């Protein structure tokens, strides 16, 4: 298992995140540097969306995909409906008046 550190994470400033496309390219560079082909890509939360975008951008490099508690490519399209449903089921956030 290889767990790359995203730019500006892990306590070190290793560059500037210019786009998700840059992060996808970074993942591909890590994959190539380790000589891995194909790979199972996994991510949690924000990383799940990145894993999904990597799989879409480089399907020939991916043999499997694991997304845990993440968002999909259309999160902005359904975020408001999701939050309304969550509030309806769970009530207001703790500490909210």
XYZ file of C-alpha atoms in Angstrom:
97
model
C 0.000 0.000 0.000
C 1.250 3.456 -0.913
C -0.305 6.464 0.805
C 0.869 9.668 -0.854
C 0.627 12.940 1.038
C -1.462 15.539 -0.729
C 0.170 18.888 -1.339
C 0.047 21.191 1.706
C -0.760 18.228 4.010
C 1.338 16.204 6.405
C 2.964 19.200 8.055
C 5.137 20.097 5.071
C 4.601 22.714 2.437
C 5.436 20.818 -0.742
C 3.769 23.066 -3.214
C 0.496 24.683 -4.101
C -2.658 22.819 -5.071
C -3.605 24.431 -8.344
C -6.425 22.050 -9.250
C -7.874 18.599 -8.802
C -6.305 17.805 -12.170
C -2.895 18.543 -10.600
C -3.681 16.130 -7.768
C -4.695 13.457 -10.300
C -1.390 14.020 -12.101
C 0.466 13.746 -8.774
C -1.192 10.374 -8.116
C -0.154 9.159 -11.535
C 3.439 10.251 -10.902
C 3.462 8.357 -7.584
C 2.029 5.260 -9.293
C 4.665 5.425 -12.017
C 7.513 6.048 -9.557
C 6.575 2.874 -7.663
C 6.198 0.951 -10.926
C 2.617 -0.039 -10.142
C 0.259 -0.850 -12.986
C -2.638 -1.317 -12.628
C -3.586 -0.168 -9.117
C -6.533 -0.304 -6.753
C -7.224 3.304 -5.831
C -8.831 4.023 -2.464
C -9.798 7.233 -0.734
C -11.706 8.559 2.248
C -13.689 11.805 2.388
C -12.026 14.279 -0.008
C -9.658 11.523 -1.084
C -12.609 9.393 -2.233
C -13.550 12.055 -4.758
C -9.945 12.271 -5.878
C -9.754 8.481 -6.247
C -12.917 8.548 -8.348
C -11.562 11.327 -10.546
C -8.286 9.424 -10.974
C -10.186 6.310 -12.054
C -12.182 8.332 -14.590
C -9.069 10.094 -15.922
C -6.821 7.003 -16.045
C -9.091 3.937 -16.372
C -6.319 1.916 -18.023
C -4.230 2.318 -14.847
C -6.957 1.286 -12.359
C -8.013 -2.276 -11.545
C -10.286 -1.332 -8.636
C -11.777 1.612 -6.792
C -12.686 2.007 -3.099
C -14.499 5.161 -1.980
C -15.273 5.573 1.730
C -17.523 8.367 3.007
C -16.756 10.560 0.031
C -18.488 12.666 -2.511
C -19.062 11.953 -6.149
C -18.470 14.001 -9.273
C -21.835 15.780 -8.935
C -21.710 16.723 -5.226
C -22.566 20.368 -5.889
C -25.660 19.257 -7.794
C -27.236 17.456 -4.858
C -25.551 18.863 -1.725
C -28.516 21.049 -0.687
C -30.975 18.147 -0.983
C -28.620 15.883 0.982
C -28.210 18.413 3.803
C -31.979 19.003 3.995
C -32.626 15.247 4.198
C -29.923 14.836 6.839
C -31.404 17.659 8.948
C -34.860 16.096 8.579
C -33.633 12.725 9.803
C -31.118 13.787 12.442
C -32.345 17.217 13.504
C -30.212 20.332 13.766
C -26.470 20.040 14.369
C -25.437 19.763 18.019
C -24.936 23.164 19.532
C -27.190 24.877 16.987
C -29.862 27.109 18.435
